[in-house]
PDB file of N, CA and C in Angstrom:
ATOM      1  N   MET N  30     -15.498  -7.950 -16.485  1.00 43.00           N
ATOM      2  CA  MET N  30     -14.732  -6.833 -15.764  1.00 43.00           C
ATOM      3  C   MET N  30     -14.100  -7.515 -14.403  1.00 43.00           C
ATOM      4  N   ARG N  31     -12.877  -7.388 -14.259  1.00 50.00           N
ATOM      5  CA  ARG N  31     -12.186  -7.966 -13.182  1.00 50.00           C
ATOM      6  C   ARG N  31     -12.215  -6.959 -11.929  1.00 50.00           C
ATOM      7  N   SER N  32     -12.822  -7.573 -10.835  1.00 49.00           N
ATOM      8  CA  SER N  32     -12.962  -6.746  -9.721  1.00 49.00           C
ATOM      9  C   SER N  32     -11.980  -6.852  -8.614  1.00 49.00           C
ATOM     10  N   GLU N  33     -11.089  -7.889  -8.761  1.00 64.00           N
ATOM     11  CA  GLU N  33     -10.026  -8.192  -7.702  1.00 64.00           C
ATOM     12  C   GLU N  33      -8.826  -7.467  -8.125  1.00 64.00           C
ATOM     13  N   VAL N  34      -8.234  -6.580  -7.309  1.00 84.00           N
ATOM     14  CA  VAL N  34      -7.027  -5.846  -7.634  1.00 84.00           C
ATOM     15  C   VAL N  34      -5.892  -6.457  -7.096  1.00 84.00           C
ATOM     16  N   LEU N  35      -5.918  -7.167  -6.013  1.00 94.00           N
ATOM     17  CA  LEU N  35      -4.818  -7.911  -5.388  1.00 94.00           C
ATOM     18  C   LEU N  35      -5.242  -9.385  -5.332  1.00 94.00           C
ATOM     19  N   ARG N  36      -4.443 -10.125  -6.122  1.00 94.00           N
ATOM     20  CA  ARG N  36      -4.619 -11.552  -6.030  1.00 94.00           C
ATOM     21  C   ARG N  36      -4.086 -12.162  -4.769  1.00 94.00           C
ATOM     22  N   SER N  37      -4.777 -13.285  -4.393  1.00 94.00           N
ATOM     23  CA  SER N  37      -4.396 -14.053  -3.092  1.00 94.00           C
ATOM     24  C   SER N  37      -3.420 -15.176  -3.757  1.00 94.00           C
ATOM     25  N   GLU N  38      -2.329 -15.498  -2.869  1.00 93.00           N
ATOM     26  CA  GLU N  38      -1.416 -16.477  -3.267  1.00 93.00           C
ATOM     27  C   GLU N  38      -0.773 -16.991  -1.860  1.00 93.00           C
ATOM     28  N   LYS N  39      -0.405 -18.236  -1.852  1.00 93.00           N
ATOM     29  CA  LYS N  39       0.457 -18.783  -0.780  1.00 93.00           C
ATOM     30  C   LYS N  39       1.694 -18.112  -0.688  1.00 93.00           C
ATOM     31  N   GLY N  40       2.132 -17.738   0.572  1.00 93.00           N
ATOM     32  CA  GLY N  40       3.328 -17.158   0.717  1.00 93.00           C
ATOM     33  C   GLY N  40       3.309 -15.673   0.395  1.00 93.00           C
ATOM     34  N   GLY N  41       2.326 -15.075   0.115  1.00 95.00           N
ATOM     35  CA  GLY N  41       2.293 -13.627  -0.271  1.00 95.00           C
ATOM     36  C   GLY N  41       2.381 -12.713   0.888  1.00 95.00           C
ATOM     37  N   TYR N  42       2.215 -11.428   0.748  1.00 97.00           N
ATOM     38  CA  TYR N  42       2.297 -10.473   1.802  1.00 97.00           C
ATOM     39  C   TYR N  42       1.176 -10.770   2.729  1.00 97.00           C
ATOM     40  N   ASN N  43       1.501 -10.557   4.128  1.00 97.00           N
ATOM     41  CA  ASN N  43       0.410 -10.576   5.184  1.00 97.00           C
ATOM     42  C   ASN N  43      -0.716  -9.636   4.884  1.00 97.00           C
ATOM     43  N   LYS N  44      -1.963 -10.115   4.827  1.00 96.00           N
ATOM     44  CA  LYS N  44      -3.108  -9.268   4.527  1.00 96.00           C
ATOM     45  C   LYS N  44      -3.368  -8.092   5.390  1.00 96.00           C
ATOM     46  N   THR N  45      -3.072  -8.310   6.694  1.00 96.00           N
ATOM     47  CA  THR N  45      -3.283  -7.133   7.536  1.00 96.00           C
ATOM     48  C   THR N  45      -2.317  -5.974   7.358  1.00 96.00           C
ATOM     49  N   ASP N  46      -1.015  -6.356   7.112  1.00 97.00           N
ATOM     50  CA  ASP N  46       0.100  -5.477   6.822  1.00 97.00           C
ATOM     51  C   ASP N  46      -0.246  -4.753   5.600  1.00 97.00           C
ATOM     52  N   VAL N  47      -0.655  -5.328   4.596  1.00 97.00           N
ATOM     53  CA  VAL N  47      -0.907  -4.681   3.236  1.00 97.00           C
ATOM     54  C   VAL N  47      -2.182  -3.792   3.425  1.00 97.00           C
ATOM     55  N   LEU N  48      -3.276  -4.175   4.004  1.00 96.00           N
ATOM     56  CA  LEU N  48      -4.358  -3.264   4.131  1.00 96.00           C
ATOM     57  C   LEU N  48      -3.952  -2.086   5.040  1.00 96.00           C
ATOM     58  N   THR N  49      -3.138  -2.327   6.070  1.00 97.00           N
ATOM     59  CA  THR N  49      -2.819  -1.160   6.968  1.00 97.00           C
ATOM     60  C   THR N  49      -2.052  -0.064   6.162  1.00 97.00           C
ATOM     61  N   LYS N  50      -1.081  -0.623   5.275  1.00 97.00           N
ATOM     62  CA  LYS N  50      -0.336   0.349   4.400  1.00 97.00           C
ATOM     63  C   LYS N  50      -1.146   1.033   3.419  1.00 97.00           C
ATOM     64  N   ILE N  51      -2.084   0.382   2.791  1.00 97.00           N
ATOM     65  CA  ILE N  51      -2.946   0.882   1.726  1.00 97.00           C
ATOM     66  C   ILE N  51      -3.848   2.008   2.455  1.00 97.00           C
ATOM     67  N   ASP N  52      -4.337   1.662   3.575  1.00 97.00           N
ATOM     68  CA  ASP N  52      -5.285   2.641   4.354  1.00 97.00           C
ATOM     69  C   ASP N  52      -4.473   3.847   4.724  1.00 97.00           C
ATOM     70  N   ALA N  53      -3.188   3.702   5.096  1.00 98.00           N
ATOM     71  CA  ALA N  53      -2.331   4.927   5.444  1.00 98.00           C
ATOM     72  C   ALA N  53      -2.010   5.744   4.162  1.00 98.00           C
ATOM     73  N   LEU N  54      -1.735   5.005   3.072  1.00 97.00           N
ATOM     74  CA  LEU N  54      -1.500   5.846   1.866  1.00 97.00           C
ATOM     75  C   LEU N  54      -2.730   6.525   1.402  1.00 97.00           C
ATOM     76  N   ASN N  55      -3.923   5.836   1.405  1.00 97.00           N
ATOM     77  CA  ASN N  55      -5.165   6.615   1.030  1.00 97.00           C
ATOM     78  C   ASN N  55      -5.551   7.698   1.980  1.00 97.00           C
ATOM     79  N   ALA N  56      -5.200   7.597   3.310  1.00 98.00           N
ATOM     80  CA  ALA N  56      -5.363   8.702   4.155  1.00 98.00           C
ATOM     81  C   ALA N  56      -4.480   9.909   3.867  1.00 98.00           C
ATOM     82  N   LEU N  57      -3.374   9.640   3.451  1.00 98.00           N
ATOM     83  CA  LEU N  57      -2.364  10.723   2.981  1.00 98.00           C
ATOM     84  C   LEU N  57      -2.811  11.292   1.730  1.00 98.00           C
ATOM     85  N   LEU N  58      -3.345  10.554   0.683  1.00 97.00           N
ATOM     86  CA  LEU N  58      -3.760  11.070  -0.473  1.00 97.00           C
ATOM     87  C   LEU N  58      -5.030  11.979  -0.255  1.00 97.00           C
ATOM     88  N   MET N  59      -5.965  11.596   0.644  1.00 97.00           N
ATOM     89  CA  MET N  59      -7.098  12.413   0.905  1.00 97.00           C
ATOM     90  C   MET N  59      -6.584  13.782   1.527  1.00 97.00           C
ATOM     91  N   MET N  60      -5.657  13.689   2.409  1.00 97.00           N
ATOM     92  CA  MET N  60      -5.041  14.893   2.902  1.00 97.00           C
ATOM     93  C   MET N  60      -4.450  15.837   1.957  1.00 97.00           C
ATOM     94  N   ALA N  61      -3.758  15.280   0.931  1.00 96.00           N
ATOM     95  CA  ALA N  61      -3.274  15.954  -0.198  1.00 96.00           C
ATOM     96  C   ALA N  61      -4.255  16.593  -0.974  1.00 96.00           C
ATOM     97  N   GLU N  62      -5.330  15.856  -1.194  1.00 94.00           N
ATOM     98  CA  GLU N  62      -6.356  16.406  -2.166  1.00 94.00           C
ATOM     99  C   GLU N  62      -7.129  17.523  -1.464  1.00 94.00           C
ATOM    100  N   GLU N  63      -7.026  17.467  -0.078  1.00 95.00           N
ATOM    101  CA  GLU N  63      -7.867  18.477   0.723  1.00 95.00           C
ATOM    102  C   GLU N  63      -6.978  19.836   0.970  1.00 95.00           C
ATOM    103  N   GLY N  64      -5.722  19.820   0.445  1.00 93.00           N
ATOM    104  CA  GLY N  64      -4.880  20.894   0.542  1.00 93.00           C
ATOM    105  C   GLY N  64      -4.037  20.950   1.805  1.00 93.00           C
ATOM    106  N   VAL N  65      -3.724  19.848   2.386  1.00 94.00           N
ATOM    107  CA  VAL N  65      -2.916  20.015   3.655  1.00 94.00           C
ATOM    108  C   VAL N  65      -1.394  20.131   3.096  1.00 94.00           C
ATOM    109  N   ASP N  66      -0.671  20.839   3.839  1.00 94.00           N
ATOM    110  CA  ASP N  66       0.729  21.201   3.449  1.00 94.00           C
ATOM    111  C   ASP N  66       1.569  20.085   3.297  1.00 94.00           C
ATOM    112  N   SER N  67       2.411  20.014   2.301  1.00 94.00           N
ATOM    113  CA  SER N  67       3.142  18.734   1.900  1.00 94.00           C
ATOM    114  C   SER N  67       4.183  18.572   2.979  1.00 94.00           C
ATOM    115  N   SER N  68       4.537  19.744   3.680  1.00 95.00           N
ATOM    116  CA  SER N  68       5.623  19.442   4.794  1.00 95.00           C
ATOM    117  C   SER N  68       5.054  18.600   5.909  1.00 95.00           C
ATOM    118  N   LYS N  69       3.767  18.419   6.031  1.00 96.00           N
ATOM    119  CA  LYS N  69       3.086  17.519   6.942  1.00 96.00           C
ATOM    120  C   LYS N  69       2.877  16.119   6.397  1.00 96.00           C
ATOM    121  N   ILE N  70       2.826  16.062   5.053  1.00 97.00           N
ATOM    122  CA  ILE N  70       2.428  14.796   4.443  1.00 97.00           C
ATOM    123  C   ILE N  70       3.795  14.010   4.166  1.00 97.00           C
ATOM    124  N   LEU N  71       4.794  14.552   3.627  1.00 96.00           N
ATOM    125  CA  LEU N  71       5.951  13.861   3.285  1.00 96.00           C
ATOM    126  C   LEU N  71       6.621  13.185   4.370  1.00 96.00           C
ATOM    127  N   PRO N  72       6.672  13.609   5.683  1.00 97.00           N
ATOM    128  CA  PRO N  72       7.322  12.864   6.676  1.00 97.00           C
ATOM    129  C   PRO N  72       6.489  11.632   6.929  1.00 97.00           C
ATOM    130  N   GLU N  73       5.181  11.790   6.935  1.00 97.00           N
ATOM    131  CA  GLU N  73       4.308  10.623   7.158  1.00 97.00           C
ATOM    132  C   GLU N  73       4.312   9.572   6.044  1.00 97.00           C
ATOM    133  N   LEU N  74       4.586  10.111   4.790  1.00 97.00           N
ATOM    134  CA  LEU N  74       4.757   9.196   3.753  1.00 97.00           C
ATOM    135  C   LEU N  74       5.964   8.412   3.889  1.00 97.00           C
ATOM    136  N   GLU N  75       6.892   8.981   4.453  1.00 97.00           N
ATOM    137  CA  GLU N  75       8.215   8.186   4.573  1.00 97.00           C
ATOM    138  C   GLU N  75       8.065   7.192   5.721  1.00 97.00           C
ATOM    139  N   LYS N  76       7.275   7.419   6.676  1.00 97.00           N
ATOM    140  CA  LYS N  76       6.944   6.365   7.685  1.00 97.00           C
ATOM    141  C   LYS N  76       6.208   5.268   7.233  1.00 97.00           C
ATOM    142  N   VAL N  77       5.173   5.652   6.343  1.00 97.00           N
ATOM    143  CA  VAL N  77       4.413   4.475   5.691  1.00 97.00           C
ATOM    144  C   VAL N  77       5.288   3.655   4.669  1.00 97.00           C
ATOM    145  N   ARG N  78       6.222   4.247   3.928  1.00 96.00           N
ATOM    146  CA  ARG N  78       7.100   3.519   3.217  1.00 96.00           C
ATOM    147  C   ARG N  78       8.052   2.521   4.073  1.00 96.00           C
ATOM    148  N   GLN N  79       8.346   2.898   5.183  1.00 96.00           N
ATOM    149  CA  GLN N  79       9.248   2.108   5.969  1.00 96.00           C
ATOM    150  C   GLN N  79       8.600   1.152   6.838  1.00 96.00           C
ATOM    151  N   ARG N  80       7.259   1.009   6.641  1.00 95.00           N
ATOM    152  CA  ARG N  80       6.436   0.045   7.400  1.00 95.00           C
ATOM    153  C   ARG N  80       6.628  -1.171   6.747  1.00 95.00           C
ATOM    154  N   PRO N  81       6.970  -2.382   7.463  1.00 94.00           N
ATOM    155  CA  PRO N  81       7.326  -3.576   6.772  1.00 94.00           C
ATOM    156  C   PRO N  81       5.898  -4.241   6.477  1.00 94.00           C
ATOM    157  N   MET N  82       6.119  -5.157   5.446  1.00 95.00           N
ATOM    158  CA  MET N  82       5.059  -5.958   4.998  1.00 95.00           C
ATOM    159  C   MET N  82       5.626  -7.382   5.053  1.00 95.00           C
ATOM    160  N   ARG N  83       5.222  -8.165   6.093  1.00 96.00           N
ATOM    161  CA  ARG N  83       5.698  -9.466   6.281  1.00 96.00           C
ATOM    162  C   ARG N  83       5.148 -10.448   5.229  1.00 96.00           C
ATOM    163  N   LYS N  84       5.903 -11.501   4.897  1.00 95.00           N
ATOM    164  CA  LYS N  84       5.530 -12.493   4.024  1.00 95.00           C
ATOM    165  C   LYS N  84       4.936 -13.597   4.795  1.00 95.00           C
ATOM    166  N   GLU N  85       4.007 -14.153   4.232  1.00 94.00           N
ATOM    167  CA  GLU N  85       3.276 -15.431   4.782  1.00 94.00           C
ATOM    168  C   GLU N  85       4.123 -16.584   4.606  1.00 94.00           C
ATOM    169  N   LYS N  86       4.038 -17.617   5.426  1.00 89.00           N
ATOM    170  CA  LYS N  86       4.739 -18.769   5.207  1.00 89.00           C
ATOM    171  C   LYS N  86       4.242 -19.507   3.860  1.00 89.00           C
ATOM    172  N   GLY N  87       5.205 -19.988   3.157  1.00 82.00           N
ATOM    173  CA  GLY N  87       4.873 -20.667   1.807  1.00 82.00           C
ATOM    174  C   GLY N  87       4.834 -22.198   1.931  1.00 82.00           C
ATOM    175  N   GLY N  88       4.850 -22.774   0.927  1.00 81.00           N
ATOM    176  CA  GLY N  88       4.889 -24.319   1.028  1.00 81.00           C
ATOM    177  C   GLY N  88       3.521 -25.016   1.113  1.00 81.00           C
ATOM    178  N   PHE N  89       3.639 -26.305   1.341  1.00 82.00           N
ATOM    179  CA  PHE N  89       2.399 -27.086   1.268  1.00 82.00           C
ATOM    180  C   PHE N  89       1.408 -26.667   2.443  1.00 82.00           C
ATOM    181  N   PHE N  90       1.836 -26.284   3.648  1.00 84.00           N
ATOM    182  CA  PHE N  90       1.013 -25.819   4.620  1.00 84.00           C
ATOM    183  C   PHE N  90       0.953 -24.383   4.820  1.00 84.00           C
ATOM    184  N   GLY N  91       1.278 -23.592   3.710  1.00 87.00           N
ATOM    185  CA  GLY N  91       1.596 -22.298   3.662  1.00 87.00           C
ATOM    186  C   GLY N  91       0.245 -21.553   3.972  1.00 87.00           C
ATOM    187  N   THR N  92       0.280 -20.243   4.200  1.00 92.00           N
ATOM    188  CA  THR N  92      -0.782 -19.332   4.505  1.00 92.00           C
ATOM    189  C   THR N  92      -1.033 -18.419   3.180  1.00 92.00           C
ATOM    190  N   ILE N  93      -2.222 -18.110   2.988  1.00 95.00           N
ATOM    191  CA  ILE N  93      -2.547 -17.313   1.819  1.00 95.00           C
ATOM    192  C   ILE N  93      -2.430 -15.816   2.264  1.00 95.00           C
ATOM    193  N   GLY N  94      -1.707 -15.181   1.360  1.00 96.00           N
ATOM    194  CA  GLY N  94      -1.630 -13.568   1.591  1.00 96.00           C
ATOM    195  C   GLY N  94      -1.803 -12.958   0.135  1.00 96.00           C
ATOM    196  N   PHE N  95      -1.516 -11.633   0.137  1.00 96.00           N
ATOM    197  CA  PHE N  95      -1.786 -10.943  -1.162  1.00 96.00           C
ATOM    198  C   PHE N  95      -0.537 -11.149  -2.014  1.00 96.00           C
ATOM    199  N   SER N  96      -0.725 -11.225  -3.235  1.00 96.00           N
ATOM    200  CA  SER N  96       0.282 -11.360  -4.117  1.00 96.00           C
ATOM    201  C   SER N  96       1.295 -10.204  -4.096  1.00 96.00           C
ATOM    202  N   ALA N  97       2.650 -10.498  -3.908  1.00 95.00           N
ATOM    203  CA  ALA N  97       3.726  -9.438  -3.652  1.00 95.00           C
ATOM    204  C   ALA N  97       3.721  -8.639  -4.927  1.00 95.00           C
ATOM    205  N   GLU N  98       3.683  -9.148  -6.116  1.00 95.00           N
ATOM    206  CA  GLU N  98       3.755  -8.337  -7.328  1.00 95.00           C
ATOM    207  C   GLU N  98       2.611  -7.367  -7.414  1.00 95.00           C
ATOM    208  N   ASP N  99       1.434  -7.801  -7.115  1.00 96.00           N
ATOM    209  CA  ASP N  99       0.299  -6.963  -7.357  1.00 96.00           C
ATOM    210  C   ASP N  99       0.358  -5.898  -6.256  1.00 96.00           C
ATOM    211  N   THR N 100       0.654  -6.251  -5.031  1.00 97.00           N
ATOM    212  CA  THR N 100       0.679  -5.225  -3.882  1.00 97.00           C
ATOM    213  C   THR N 100       1.805  -4.302  -4.094  1.00 97.00           C
ATOM    214  N   ASP N 101       3.025  -4.652  -4.671  1.00 96.00           N
ATOM    215  CA  ASP N 101       3.956  -3.572  -5.068  1.00 96.00           C
ATOM    216  C   ASP N 101       3.553  -2.624  -6.148  1.00 96.00           C
ATOM    217  N   LYS N 102       2.902  -3.141  -7.147  1.00 95.00           N
ATOM    218  CA  LYS N 102       2.504  -2.362  -8.180  1.00 95.00           C
ATOM    219  C   LYS N 102       1.280  -1.370  -7.597  1.00 95.00           C
ATOM    220  N   TYR N 103       0.511  -1.823  -6.804  1.00 95.00           N
ATOM    221  CA  TYR N 103      -0.690  -1.010  -6.329  1.00 95.00           C
ATOM    222  C   TYR N 103      -0.225   0.024  -5.411  1.00 95.00           C
ATOM    223  N   THR N 104       0.717  -0.268  -4.473  1.00 96.00           N
ATOM    224  CA  THR N 104       1.244   0.670  -3.531  1.00 96.00           C
ATOM    225  C   THR N 104       2.076   1.705  -4.302  1.00 96.00           C
ATOM    226  N   ALA N 105       2.879   1.306  -5.332  1.00 96.00           N
ATOM    227  CA  ALA N 105       3.497   2.321  -6.186  1.00 96.00           C
ATOM    228  C   ALA N 105       2.578   3.198  -6.977  1.00 96.00           C
ATOM    229  N   ALA N 106       1.559   2.771  -7.501  1.00 95.00           N
ATOM    230  CA  ALA N 106       0.559   3.711  -8.081  1.00 95.00           C
ATOM    231  C   ALA N 106      -0.095   4.514  -7.187  1.00 95.00           C
ATOM    232  N   LEU N 107      -0.456   4.128  -5.930  1.00 96.00           N
ATOM    233  CA  LEU N 107      -0.842   5.056  -4.949  1.00 96.00           C
ATOM    234  C   LEU N 107       0.053   6.163  -4.552  1.00 96.00           C
ATOM    235  N   GLU N 108       1.324   5.727  -4.399  1.00 97.00           N
ATOM    236  CA  GLU N 108       2.288   6.748  -4.114  1.00 97.00           C
ATOM    237  C   GLU N 108       2.473   7.739  -5.170  1.00 97.00           C
ATOM    238  N   ALA N 109       2.450   7.246  -6.446  1.00 97.00           N
ATOM    239  CA  ALA N 109       2.549   8.144  -7.711  1.00 97.00           C
ATOM    240  C   ALA N 109       1.363   9.187  -7.553  1.00 97.00           C
ATOM    241  N   LYS N 110       0.152   8.579  -7.374  1.00 96.00           N
ATOM    242  CA  LYS N 110      -1.048   9.480  -7.299  1.00 96.00           C
ATOM    243  C   LYS N 110      -0.913  10.568  -6.210  1.00 96.00           C
ATOM    244  N   LEU N 111      -0.415  10.162  -5.056  1.00 97.00           N
ATOM    245  CA  LEU N 111      -0.196  11.055  -4.017  1.00 97.00           C
ATOM    246  C   LEU N 111       0.898  12.147  -4.342  1.00 97.00           C
ATOM    247  N   MET N 112       1.974  11.732  -4.987  1.00 96.00           N
ATOM    248  CA  MET N 112       3.024  12.769  -5.431  1.00 96.00           C
ATOM    249  C   MET N 112       2.426  13.651  -6.504  1.00 96.00           C
ATOM    250  N   ASN N 113       1.490  13.288  -7.466  1.00 95.00           N
ATOM    251  CA  ASN N 113       0.979  14.060  -8.414  1.00 95.00           C
ATOM    252  C   ASN N 113      -0.098  15.095  -7.669  1.00 95.00           C
ATOM    253  N   ALA N 114      -0.849  14.691  -6.726  1.00 94.00           N
ATOM    254  CA  ALA N 114      -1.689  15.470  -6.022  1.00 94.00           C
ATOM    255  C   ALA N 114      -0.926  16.441  -5.198  1.00 94.00           C
ATOM    256  N   LEU N 115       0.298  16.235  -4.825  1.00 93.00           N
ATOM    257  CA  LEU N 115       1.133  17.252  -4.224  1.00 93.00           C
ATOM    258  C   LEU N 115       1.757  18.191  -5.177  1.00 93.00           C
ATOM    259  N   SER N 116       2.083  17.713  -6.294  1.00 90.00           N
ATOM    260  CA  SER N 116       2.706  18.670  -7.247  1.00 90.00           C
ATOM    261  C   SER N 116       1.649  19.430  -8.105  1.00 90.00           C
ATOM    262  N   ASP N 117       0.452  19.096  -8.022  1.00 80.00           N
ATOM    263  CA  ASP N 117      -0.611  19.878  -8.859  1.00 80.00           C
ATOM    264  C   ASP N 117      -0.989  21.211  -8.100  1.00 80.00           C
ATOM    265  N   ARG N 118      -0.423  21.543  -6.998  1.00 66.00           N
ATOM    266  CA  ARG N 118      -0.749  22.680  -6.259  1.00 66.00           C
ATOM    267  C   ARG N 118      -0.094  23.963  -6.719  1.00 66.00           C
TER     268      ARG N 118
END
């Protein structure tokens, strides 16, 4: 069983930026599951979507970050789960 969701790679997204964005999406998902009104969640979701995720420096002396492909898929799945939670009410 594979336990790593986001692979590490040189030149990937900055890990702090990614974790901050994922934490914000999870907080919004919890709010939606607890029944908070979507009029409060949707503006916050738009702010989270606009939050930049910087790329690490690539190349020989590059820095390790999270895979951009994995991160984009994971955040899209979280957003879809959030939208489903909002529409299930």
